[in-house]
Coordinates of C-alpha atoms and ligand atoms in Angstrom, one line a residue:
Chain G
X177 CA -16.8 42.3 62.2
X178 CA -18.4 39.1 61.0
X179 CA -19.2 38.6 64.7
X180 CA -20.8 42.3 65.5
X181 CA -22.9 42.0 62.3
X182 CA -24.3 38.0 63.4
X183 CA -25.1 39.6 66.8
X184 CA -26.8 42.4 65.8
X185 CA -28.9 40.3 63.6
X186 CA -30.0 38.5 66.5
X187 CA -31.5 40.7 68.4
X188 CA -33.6 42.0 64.9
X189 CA -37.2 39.7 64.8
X190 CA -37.3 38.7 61.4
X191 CA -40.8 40.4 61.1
X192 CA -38.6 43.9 60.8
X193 CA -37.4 42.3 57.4
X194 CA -41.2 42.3 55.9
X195 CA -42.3 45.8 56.6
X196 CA -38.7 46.3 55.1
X197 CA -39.3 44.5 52.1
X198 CA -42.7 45.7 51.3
X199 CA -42.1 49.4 51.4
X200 CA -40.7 50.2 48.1
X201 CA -43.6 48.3 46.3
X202 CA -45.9 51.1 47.2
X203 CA -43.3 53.8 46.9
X204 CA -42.4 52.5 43.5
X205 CA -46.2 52.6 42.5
X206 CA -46.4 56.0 44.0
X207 CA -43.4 57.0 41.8
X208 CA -44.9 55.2 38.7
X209 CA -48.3 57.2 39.2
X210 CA -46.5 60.4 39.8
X211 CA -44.0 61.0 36.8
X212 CA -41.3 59.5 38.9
X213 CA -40.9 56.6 36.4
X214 CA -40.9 58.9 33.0
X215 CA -43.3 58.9 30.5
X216 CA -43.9 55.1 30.4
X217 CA -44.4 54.5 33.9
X218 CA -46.4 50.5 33.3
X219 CA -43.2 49.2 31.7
X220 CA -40.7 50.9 33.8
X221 CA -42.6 49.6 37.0
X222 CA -43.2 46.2 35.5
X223 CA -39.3 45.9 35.1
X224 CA -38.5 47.6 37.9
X225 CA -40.3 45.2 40.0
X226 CA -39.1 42.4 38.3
X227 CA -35.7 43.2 38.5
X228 CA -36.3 43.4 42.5
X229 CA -37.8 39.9 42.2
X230 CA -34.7 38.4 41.0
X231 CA -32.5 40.1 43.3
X232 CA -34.3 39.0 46.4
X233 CA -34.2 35.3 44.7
X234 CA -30.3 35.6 44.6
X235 CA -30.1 36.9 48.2
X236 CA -32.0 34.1 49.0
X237 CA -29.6 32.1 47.4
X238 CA -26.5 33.9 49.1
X239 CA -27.9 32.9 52.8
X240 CA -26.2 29.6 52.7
X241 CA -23.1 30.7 51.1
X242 CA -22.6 33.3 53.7
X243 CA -22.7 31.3 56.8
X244 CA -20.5 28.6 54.7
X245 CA -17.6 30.4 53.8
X246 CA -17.9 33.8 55.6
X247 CA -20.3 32.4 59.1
X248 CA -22.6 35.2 58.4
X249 CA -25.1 33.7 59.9
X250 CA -28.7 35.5 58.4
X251 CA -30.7 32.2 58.1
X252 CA -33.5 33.5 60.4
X253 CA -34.0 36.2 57.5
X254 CA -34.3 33.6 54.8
X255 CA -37.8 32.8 55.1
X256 CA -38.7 36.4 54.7
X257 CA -36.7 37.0 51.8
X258 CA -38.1 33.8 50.3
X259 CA -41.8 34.7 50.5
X260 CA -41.2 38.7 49.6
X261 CA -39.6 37.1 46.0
X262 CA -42.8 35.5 45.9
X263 CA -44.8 38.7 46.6
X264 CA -42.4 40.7 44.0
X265 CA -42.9 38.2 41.6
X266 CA -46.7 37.9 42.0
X267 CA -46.9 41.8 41.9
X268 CA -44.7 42.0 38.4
X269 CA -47.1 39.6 37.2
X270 CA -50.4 41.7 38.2
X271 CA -48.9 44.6 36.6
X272 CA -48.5 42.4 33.5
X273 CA -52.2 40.9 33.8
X274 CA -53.5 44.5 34.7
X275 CA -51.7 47.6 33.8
X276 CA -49.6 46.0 30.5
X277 CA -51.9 44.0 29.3
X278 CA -54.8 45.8 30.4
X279 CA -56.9 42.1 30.9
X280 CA -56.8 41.4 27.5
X281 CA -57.3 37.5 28.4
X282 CA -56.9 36.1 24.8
X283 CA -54.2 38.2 24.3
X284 CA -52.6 37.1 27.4
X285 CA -53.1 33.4 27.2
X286 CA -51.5 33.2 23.9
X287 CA -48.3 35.2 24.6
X288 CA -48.2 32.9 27.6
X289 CA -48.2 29.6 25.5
X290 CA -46.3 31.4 22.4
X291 CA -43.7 33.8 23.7
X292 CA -40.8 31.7 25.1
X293 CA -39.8 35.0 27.9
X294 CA -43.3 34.4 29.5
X295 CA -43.5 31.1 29.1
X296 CA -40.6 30.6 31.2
X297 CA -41.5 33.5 33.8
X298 CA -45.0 31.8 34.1
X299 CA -43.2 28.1 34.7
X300 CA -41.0 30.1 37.4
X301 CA -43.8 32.1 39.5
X302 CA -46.1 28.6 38.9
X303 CA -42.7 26.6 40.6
X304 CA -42.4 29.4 43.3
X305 CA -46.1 28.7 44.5
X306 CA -45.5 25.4 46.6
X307 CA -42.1 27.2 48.3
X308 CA -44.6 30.1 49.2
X309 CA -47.2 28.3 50.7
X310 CA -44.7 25.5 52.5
X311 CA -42.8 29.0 54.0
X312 CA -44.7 28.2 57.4
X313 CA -43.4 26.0 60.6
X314 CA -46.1 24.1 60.7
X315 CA -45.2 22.7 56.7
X316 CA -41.8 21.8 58.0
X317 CA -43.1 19.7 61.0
X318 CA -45.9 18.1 58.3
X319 CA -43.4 17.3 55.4
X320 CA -40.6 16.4 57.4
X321 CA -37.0 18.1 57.4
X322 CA -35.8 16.4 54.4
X323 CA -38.8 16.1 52.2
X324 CA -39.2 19.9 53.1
X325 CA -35.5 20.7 51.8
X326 CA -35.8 18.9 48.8
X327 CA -38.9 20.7 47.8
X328 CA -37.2 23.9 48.5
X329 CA -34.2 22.9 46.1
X330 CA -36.7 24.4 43.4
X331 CA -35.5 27.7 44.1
X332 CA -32.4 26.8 41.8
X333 CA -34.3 26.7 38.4
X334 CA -36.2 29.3 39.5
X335 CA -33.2 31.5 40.0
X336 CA -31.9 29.8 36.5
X337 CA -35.3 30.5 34.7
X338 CA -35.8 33.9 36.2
X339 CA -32.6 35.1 35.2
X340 CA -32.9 33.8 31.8
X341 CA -36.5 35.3 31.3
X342 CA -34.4 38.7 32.1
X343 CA -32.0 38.0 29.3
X344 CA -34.6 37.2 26.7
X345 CA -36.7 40.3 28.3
X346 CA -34.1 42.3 26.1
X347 CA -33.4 42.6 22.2
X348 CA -29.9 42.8 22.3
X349 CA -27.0 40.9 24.4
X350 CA -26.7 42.8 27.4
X351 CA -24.2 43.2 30.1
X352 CA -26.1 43.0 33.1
X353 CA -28.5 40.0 32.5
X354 CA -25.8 37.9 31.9
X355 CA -24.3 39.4 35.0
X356 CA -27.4 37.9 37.3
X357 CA -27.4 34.7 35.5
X358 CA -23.8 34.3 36.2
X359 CA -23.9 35.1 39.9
X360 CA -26.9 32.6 40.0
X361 CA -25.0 29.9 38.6
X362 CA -21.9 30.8 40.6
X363 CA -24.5 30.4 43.8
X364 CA -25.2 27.3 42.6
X365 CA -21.9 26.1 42.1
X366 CA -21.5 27.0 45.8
X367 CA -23.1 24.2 46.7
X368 CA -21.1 21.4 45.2
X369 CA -17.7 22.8 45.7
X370 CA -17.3 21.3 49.6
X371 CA -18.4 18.0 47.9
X372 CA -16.0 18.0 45.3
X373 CA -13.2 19.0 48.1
X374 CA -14.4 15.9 50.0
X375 CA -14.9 13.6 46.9
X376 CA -11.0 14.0 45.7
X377 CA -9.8 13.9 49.5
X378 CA -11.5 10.8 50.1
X379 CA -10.3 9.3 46.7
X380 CA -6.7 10.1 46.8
Chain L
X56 CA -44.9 69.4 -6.1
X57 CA -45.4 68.5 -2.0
X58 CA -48.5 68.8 0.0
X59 CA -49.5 64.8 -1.9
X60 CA -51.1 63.9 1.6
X61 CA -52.9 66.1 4.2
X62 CA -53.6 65.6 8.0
X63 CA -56.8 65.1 9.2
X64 CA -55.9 66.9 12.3
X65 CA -53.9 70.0 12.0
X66 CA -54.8 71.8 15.5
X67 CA -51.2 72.3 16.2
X68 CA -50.9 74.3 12.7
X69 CA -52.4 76.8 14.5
X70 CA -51.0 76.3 17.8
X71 CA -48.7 79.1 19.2
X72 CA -45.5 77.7 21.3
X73 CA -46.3 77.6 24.6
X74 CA -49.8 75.9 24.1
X75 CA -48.3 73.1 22.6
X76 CA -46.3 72.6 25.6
X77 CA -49.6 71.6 27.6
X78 CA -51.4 69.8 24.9
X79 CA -54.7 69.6 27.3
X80 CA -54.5 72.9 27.3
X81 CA -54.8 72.7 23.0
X82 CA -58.1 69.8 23.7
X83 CA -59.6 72.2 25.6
X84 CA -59.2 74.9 23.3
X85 CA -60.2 72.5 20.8
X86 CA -63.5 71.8 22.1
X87 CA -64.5 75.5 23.1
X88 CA -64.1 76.1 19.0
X89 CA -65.8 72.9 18.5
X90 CA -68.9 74.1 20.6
X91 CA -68.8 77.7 19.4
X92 CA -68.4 76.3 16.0
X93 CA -71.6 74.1 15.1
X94 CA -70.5 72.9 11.6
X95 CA -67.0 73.2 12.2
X96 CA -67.5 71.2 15.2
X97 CA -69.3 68.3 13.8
X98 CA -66.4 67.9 11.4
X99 CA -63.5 67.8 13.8
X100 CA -65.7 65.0 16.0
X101 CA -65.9 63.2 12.6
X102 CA -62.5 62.8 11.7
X103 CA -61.6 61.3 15.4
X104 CA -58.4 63.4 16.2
X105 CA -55.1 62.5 16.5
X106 CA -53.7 63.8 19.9
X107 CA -50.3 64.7 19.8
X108 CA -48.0 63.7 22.4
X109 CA -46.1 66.7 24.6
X110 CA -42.4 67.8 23.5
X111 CA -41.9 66.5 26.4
X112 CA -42.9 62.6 25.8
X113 CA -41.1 62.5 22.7
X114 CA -38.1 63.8 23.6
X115 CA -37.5 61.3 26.7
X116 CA -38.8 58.2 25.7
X117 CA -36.5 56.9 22.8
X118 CA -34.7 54.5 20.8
X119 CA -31.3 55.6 19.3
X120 CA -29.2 52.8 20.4
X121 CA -25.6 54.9 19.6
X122 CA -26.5 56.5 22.7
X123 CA -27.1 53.6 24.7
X124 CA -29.9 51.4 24.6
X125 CA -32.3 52.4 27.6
X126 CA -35.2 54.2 26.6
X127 CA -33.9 57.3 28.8
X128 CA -30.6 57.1 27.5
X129 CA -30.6 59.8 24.1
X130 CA -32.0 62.0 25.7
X131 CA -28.8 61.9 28.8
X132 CA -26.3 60.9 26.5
X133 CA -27.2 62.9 23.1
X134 CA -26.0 66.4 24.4
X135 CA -22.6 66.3 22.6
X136 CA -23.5 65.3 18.8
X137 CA -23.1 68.2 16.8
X138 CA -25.1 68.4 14.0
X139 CA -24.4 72.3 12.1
X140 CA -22.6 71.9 10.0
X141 CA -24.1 68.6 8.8
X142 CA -23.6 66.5 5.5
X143 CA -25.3 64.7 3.9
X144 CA -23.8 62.4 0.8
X145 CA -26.5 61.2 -2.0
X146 CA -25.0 58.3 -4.3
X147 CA -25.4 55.4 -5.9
X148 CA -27.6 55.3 -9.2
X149 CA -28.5 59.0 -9.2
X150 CA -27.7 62.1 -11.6
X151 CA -26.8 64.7 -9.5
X152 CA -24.6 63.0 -6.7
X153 CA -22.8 64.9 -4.1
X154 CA -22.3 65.6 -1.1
X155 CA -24.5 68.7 0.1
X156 CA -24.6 70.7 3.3
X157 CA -27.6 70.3 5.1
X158 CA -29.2 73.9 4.1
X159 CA -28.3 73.1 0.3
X160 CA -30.7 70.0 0.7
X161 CA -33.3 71.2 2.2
X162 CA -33.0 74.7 0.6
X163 CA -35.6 74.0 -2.0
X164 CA -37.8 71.7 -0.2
X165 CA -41.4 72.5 1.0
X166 CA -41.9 72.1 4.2
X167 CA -45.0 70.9 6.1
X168 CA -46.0 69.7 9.3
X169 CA -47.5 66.1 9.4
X170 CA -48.9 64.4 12.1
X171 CA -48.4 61.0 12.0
X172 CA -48.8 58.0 14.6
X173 CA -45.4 56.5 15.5
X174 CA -45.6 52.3 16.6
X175 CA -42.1 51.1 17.7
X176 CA -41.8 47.4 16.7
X177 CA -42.0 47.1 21.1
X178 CA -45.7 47.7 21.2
X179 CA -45.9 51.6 22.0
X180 CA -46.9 54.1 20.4
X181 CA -47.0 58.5 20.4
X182 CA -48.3 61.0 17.7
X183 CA -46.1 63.0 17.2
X184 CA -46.7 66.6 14.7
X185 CA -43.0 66.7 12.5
X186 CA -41.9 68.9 10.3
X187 CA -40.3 67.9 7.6
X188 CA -40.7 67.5 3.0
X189 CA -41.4 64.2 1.3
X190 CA -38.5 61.9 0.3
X191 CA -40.1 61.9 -3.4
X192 CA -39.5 65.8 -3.8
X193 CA -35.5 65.2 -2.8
X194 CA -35.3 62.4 -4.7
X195 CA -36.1 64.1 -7.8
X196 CA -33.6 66.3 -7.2
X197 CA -31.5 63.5 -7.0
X198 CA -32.4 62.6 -10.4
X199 CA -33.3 58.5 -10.1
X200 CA -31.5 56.9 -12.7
X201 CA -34.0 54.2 -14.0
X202 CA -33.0 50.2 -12.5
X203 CA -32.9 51.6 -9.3
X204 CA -35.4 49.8 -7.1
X205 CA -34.3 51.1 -3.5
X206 CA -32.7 53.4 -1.3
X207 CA -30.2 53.1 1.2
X208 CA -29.4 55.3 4.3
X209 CA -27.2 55.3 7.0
X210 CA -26.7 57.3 10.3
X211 CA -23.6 59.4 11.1
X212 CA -21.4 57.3 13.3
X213 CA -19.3 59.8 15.8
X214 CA -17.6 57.6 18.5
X215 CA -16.2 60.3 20.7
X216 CA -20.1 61.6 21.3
X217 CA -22.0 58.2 21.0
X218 CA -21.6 55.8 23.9
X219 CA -23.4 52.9 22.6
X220 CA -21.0 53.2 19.0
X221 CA -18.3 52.6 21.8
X222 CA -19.6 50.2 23.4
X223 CA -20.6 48.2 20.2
X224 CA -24.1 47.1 21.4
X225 CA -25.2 46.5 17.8
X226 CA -23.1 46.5 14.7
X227 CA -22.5 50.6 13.5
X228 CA -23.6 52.3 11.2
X229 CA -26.8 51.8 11.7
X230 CA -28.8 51.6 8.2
X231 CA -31.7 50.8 6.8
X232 CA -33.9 50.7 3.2
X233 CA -36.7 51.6 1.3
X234 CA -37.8 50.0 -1.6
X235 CA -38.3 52.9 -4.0
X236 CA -41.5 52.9 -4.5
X237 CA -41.9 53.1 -0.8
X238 CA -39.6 56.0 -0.6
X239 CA -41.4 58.0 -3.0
X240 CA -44.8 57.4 -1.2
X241 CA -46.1 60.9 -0.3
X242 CA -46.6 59.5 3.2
X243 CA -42.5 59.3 3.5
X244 CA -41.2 62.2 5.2
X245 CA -37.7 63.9 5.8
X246 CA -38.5 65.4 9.2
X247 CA -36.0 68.1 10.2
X248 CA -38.3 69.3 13.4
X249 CA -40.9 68.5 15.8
X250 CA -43.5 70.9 16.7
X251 CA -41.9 73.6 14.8
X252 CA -38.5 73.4 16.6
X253 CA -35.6 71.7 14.8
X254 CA -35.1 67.9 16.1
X255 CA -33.6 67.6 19.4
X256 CA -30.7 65.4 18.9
X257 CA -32.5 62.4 20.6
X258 CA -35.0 62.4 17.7
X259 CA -32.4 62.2 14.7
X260 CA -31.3 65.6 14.3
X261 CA -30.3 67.3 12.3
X262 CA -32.4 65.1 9.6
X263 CA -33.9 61.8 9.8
X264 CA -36.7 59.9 7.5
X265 CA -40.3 58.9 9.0
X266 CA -42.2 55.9 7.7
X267 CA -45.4 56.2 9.7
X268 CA -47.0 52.8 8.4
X269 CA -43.7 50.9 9.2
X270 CA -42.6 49.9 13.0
X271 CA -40.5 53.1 13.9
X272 CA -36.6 51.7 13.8
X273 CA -37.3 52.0 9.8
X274 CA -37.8 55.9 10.2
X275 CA -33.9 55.9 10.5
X276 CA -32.2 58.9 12.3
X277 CA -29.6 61.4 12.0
X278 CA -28.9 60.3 8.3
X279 CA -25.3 61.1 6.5
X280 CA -26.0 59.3 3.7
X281 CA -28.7 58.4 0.6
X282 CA -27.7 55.8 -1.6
X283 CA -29.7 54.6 -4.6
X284 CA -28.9 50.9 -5.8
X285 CA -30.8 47.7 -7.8
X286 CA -30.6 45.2 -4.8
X287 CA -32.2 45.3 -1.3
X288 CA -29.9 47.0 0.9
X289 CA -28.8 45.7 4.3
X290 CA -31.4 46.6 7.1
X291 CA -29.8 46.9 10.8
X292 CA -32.2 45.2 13.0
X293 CA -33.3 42.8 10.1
X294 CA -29.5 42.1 9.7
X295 CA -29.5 41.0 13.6
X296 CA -31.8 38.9 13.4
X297 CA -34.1 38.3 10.5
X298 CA -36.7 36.1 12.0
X299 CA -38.1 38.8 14.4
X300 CA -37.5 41.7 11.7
X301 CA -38.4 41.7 8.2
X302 CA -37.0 44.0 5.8
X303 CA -40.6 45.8 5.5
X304 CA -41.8 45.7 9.5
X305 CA -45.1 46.8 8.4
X306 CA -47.1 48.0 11.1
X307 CA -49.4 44.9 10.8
X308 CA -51.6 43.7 14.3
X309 CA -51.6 39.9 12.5
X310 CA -48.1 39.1 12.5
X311 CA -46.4 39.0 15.8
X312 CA -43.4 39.4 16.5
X313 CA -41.8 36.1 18.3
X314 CA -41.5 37.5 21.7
X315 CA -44.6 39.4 21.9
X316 CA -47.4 40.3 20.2
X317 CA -48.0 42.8 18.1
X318 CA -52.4 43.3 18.3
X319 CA -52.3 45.9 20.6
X320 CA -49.9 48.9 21.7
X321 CA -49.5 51.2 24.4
X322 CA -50.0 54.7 24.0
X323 CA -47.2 56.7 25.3
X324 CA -48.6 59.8 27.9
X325 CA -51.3 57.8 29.2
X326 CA -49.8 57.5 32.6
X327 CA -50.1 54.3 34.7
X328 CA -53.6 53.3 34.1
X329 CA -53.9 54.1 30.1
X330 CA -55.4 50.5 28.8
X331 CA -53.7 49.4 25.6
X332 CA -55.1 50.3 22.3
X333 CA -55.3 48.2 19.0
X334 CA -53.0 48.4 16.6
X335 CA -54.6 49.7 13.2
X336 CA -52.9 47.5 9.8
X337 CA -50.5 49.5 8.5
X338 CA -50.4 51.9 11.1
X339 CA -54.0 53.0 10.2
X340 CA -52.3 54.3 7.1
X341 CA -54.7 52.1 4.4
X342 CA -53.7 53.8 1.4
X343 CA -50.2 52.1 1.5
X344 CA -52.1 49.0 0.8
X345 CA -51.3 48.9 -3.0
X346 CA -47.9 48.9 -2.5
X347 CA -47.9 45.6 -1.1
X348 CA -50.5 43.7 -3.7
X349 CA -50.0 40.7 -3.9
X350 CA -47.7 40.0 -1.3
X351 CA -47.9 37.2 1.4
X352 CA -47.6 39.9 4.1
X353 CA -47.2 37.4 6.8
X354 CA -44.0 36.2 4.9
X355 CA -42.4 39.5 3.9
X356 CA -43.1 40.8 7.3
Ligands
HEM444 C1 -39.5 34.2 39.0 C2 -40.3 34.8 38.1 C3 -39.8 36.1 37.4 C4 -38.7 36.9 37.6 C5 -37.5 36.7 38.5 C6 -38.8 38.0 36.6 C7 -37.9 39.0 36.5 C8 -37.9 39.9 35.5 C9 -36.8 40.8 35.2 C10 -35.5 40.9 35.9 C11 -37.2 41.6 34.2 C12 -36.4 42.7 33.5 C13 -36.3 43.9 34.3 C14 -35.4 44.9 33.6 O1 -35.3 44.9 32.4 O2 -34.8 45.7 34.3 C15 -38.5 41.2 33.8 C16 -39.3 41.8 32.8 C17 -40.5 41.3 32.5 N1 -41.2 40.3 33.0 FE1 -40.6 39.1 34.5 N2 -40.0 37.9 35.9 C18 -40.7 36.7 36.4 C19 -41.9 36.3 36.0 C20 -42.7 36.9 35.1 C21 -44.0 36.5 34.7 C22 -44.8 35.3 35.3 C23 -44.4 37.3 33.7 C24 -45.7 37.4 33.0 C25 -46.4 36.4 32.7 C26 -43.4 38.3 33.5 C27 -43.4 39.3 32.5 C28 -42.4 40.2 32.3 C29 -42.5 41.3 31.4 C30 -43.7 41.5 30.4 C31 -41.3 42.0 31.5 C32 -41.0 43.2 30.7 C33 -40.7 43.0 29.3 C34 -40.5 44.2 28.5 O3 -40.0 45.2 29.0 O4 -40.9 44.2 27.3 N3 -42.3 38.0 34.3 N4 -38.9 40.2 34.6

């Protein structure tokens, strides 16, 4: 199974993954402009898309995971998913610049500095620029392997904040918020669990 | 008494069902009276109309968190609330307590159709035509017994019909309060129906109270009980959490609320390119301003 599914994803170019991932951005604004979204189609959009950000964060996130425990091997993909978050993210924000806020600058700079939700997304999309723009071969080769992972490590608290920003996005305590922020710090745990394994064999 | 306050806009007085359905299909009647009309038309340009949203934007865009707490979710999860017969018990310091069926309140009431702007403390807004009778007339009825300085009211809790009374999102029943002089404002309405129709159960039905100059989770819904007392009574969403929701949650564009601001508003209807509008002080409802004389309104928000 494991071994059909790593073979297939060979043989699809990781291009495939982009037209993929950019699709439902102009359904969704199709849908938005067309009733599909309800009566108050800026704010369902807005969410919508954000919700999509944060998803494509945490299969980001899942990549290594996958090919540690299950060798699922989709890291040719990761890239791709990597810089769509990006684009997600950088849409919700344009419909919050644009269409919610409707350029209201003053407005806007204020709730940026005062409102703790859009203070955090803001720090999270401003974090995600420098892993957009190193997603490119040629910023590997120039920052070297290591210097290029360590920047990339970002993506952690940016998966933390993101998921937060969702939770505080709401006015009550809901379910499925804490259910992202909980897979994202499960994710994260991921990492260190092989370390710890070899930590207390070594110790013993 | 009744008929204390009057529209300015009233279009939908005269408005047959049907019309009001399309509501650009009322503008447009509207302005072929307006230009046949010299005089008349002048006036109706003068007093910058209220447009009312459609049935259909008020009934599918709401907040009624015993149904569940998406703004889609009354309106799918509302179906099985049964509202006739309803009750509704009046207490506390009053004369005539009781507990009355909904036609015995409302029996002796005078109905009229107000359209009033509706801000939700979340920055959107509708107009929306109700029908309903001030809260004065019924408390007069009532008979206030004098110490009382507020009133009380709380929505039915039915857990077999109301998902989010199940699921316990917030803390059931939902109440809220008045103080009395606030209740007996000719601006406070009982609404009982929306463009003529009795409420759909989304919007409170069978009865709920409408505050137009307060953000809307004041204008409590679906209401089983009226109590009068001395003391402020417990206020749901200022009970969860007191810092973001005063007790009064005037409609006021200078005090934000922490997570967002509250300067400008979204109309609801406007589609996906509307631009946000700004939010008038007090809803654009200036004669509630004596009420609140003297009052730091940025601390009793
Ligand atoms: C990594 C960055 C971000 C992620 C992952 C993210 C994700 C999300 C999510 C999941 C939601 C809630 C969706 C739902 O309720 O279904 C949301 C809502 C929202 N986000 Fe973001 N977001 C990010 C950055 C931003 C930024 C930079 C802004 C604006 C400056 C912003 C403004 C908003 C607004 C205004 C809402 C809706 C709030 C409301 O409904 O009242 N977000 N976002």
């Amino acid at each position: 199974m494991i071994d059909t599914i790593n073979a297939a994803a060979r043989k699809v170019p990781a291009w495939v993954l982009y037209i993929l991932l950019i699709l439902p951005i102009p359904y969704l604004f199709y849908s938005a402009a067309t009733g599909g979204m309800g009566v108050e189609p800026i704010n369902a959009l807005e969410r919508e898309i954000g919700e999509l950000s944060l998803k494509l964060i945490i299969f980001g996130l899942l990549i290594t995971p996958l090919r540690k425990y299950l060798k699922l091997n989709l890291l040719k993909f990761r890239r791709a998913i990597g810089v769509m978050a990006f684009v997600y993210v950088a849409v919700h924000l344009g419909i919050w610049v644009v269409l919610d806020m409707s350029l209201r600058f003053d407005q806007m700079w204020s709730d940026i500095w005062k409102r703790p939700y859009i203070t955090i997304g803001m720090v999270a999309f401003v974090a995600m620029i420098p892993l957009a723009v190193t997603s490119n071969n040629l910023s590997v080769r120039k920052l070297g392997g290591a210097a290029w992972r360590k920047l990339h490590k970002l993506v952690y608290p940016i998966a933390v904040l993101g998921a937060v920003h969702f939770i505080m996005v709401q006015k009550v305590w809901e379910v499925e918020p804490m259910v992202y922020l909980a897979v994202v710090v499960a994710l994260i745990g991921t990492r260190y669990v092989p370390n710890i394994k070899a930590r207390l064999s070594t110790s013993v | 008494m009744a008929h204390r306050w009057t529209n300015t806009y009233t279009a939908s007085d005269v408005t047959p069902k049907g019309v009001w359905l399309n509501r650009r299909a009322v503008l447009a009647g509207m302005t072929g009276l307006a230009a046949a009309g010299g005089l008349a038309g002048q006036a109706a340009a003068q007093q910058a109309p209220l447009e009312p949203n459609t049935l259909e934007e008020i009934t599918s865009y709401n907040n009624f968190y015993e149904f569940g707490t998406g703004k889609d979710d009354p309106a799918k999860n509302s179906g099985d609330m049964v509202t006739d017969p309803w009750e509704v018990t009046i207490d506390g310091m009053v004369d005539n307590p009781g507990t009355f069926s909904l036609q015995d309140l409302i029996s002796d009431m005078t109905m009229e159709e107000r359209i009033y702007r509706f801000r939700c403390v979340e920055a959107w807004s509708m107009v929306v035509p109700w029908n309903g009778f001030e809260l004065a007339d019924l408390l007069e009825k009532a008979g206030v017994q004098s110490g009382a300085t507020h009133v009380a009211f709380e929505t039915a809790v039915m857990p077999e019909v109301m998902p989010g009374v199940r699921n316990r999102v917030i803390d059931f029943p939902y109440v809220e309060g008045l103080r009395l002089d606030e209740a007996m404002h000719p601006l406070t309405l009982m609404a009982t129906g929306i463009y003529g129709e009795p409420l759909a159960n989304q919007n409170g039905a069978p009865i709920r109270l409408v505050v137009p100059w307060k953000y809307g989770f004041k204008s409590i819904k679906s209401i089983v009980r009226i109590t009068l007392t001395d003391e402020q009574p417990k206020a749901t969403w200022n009970d969860i959490n007191a810092r973001e929701y005063g007790f009064y949650s005037n409609v006021n564009p200078e005090v934000d609320h922490p997570r967002w601001s509250q300067a400008s508003e979204r109309m609801i209807g406007g589609g996906l390119f509307a631009s946000r509008q700004d939010t008038l002080m007090f809803n654009g409802y200036p004669e509630v301003a004596s009420l609140y004389e003297g009052m730091d309104l940025s601390v009793d928000f």
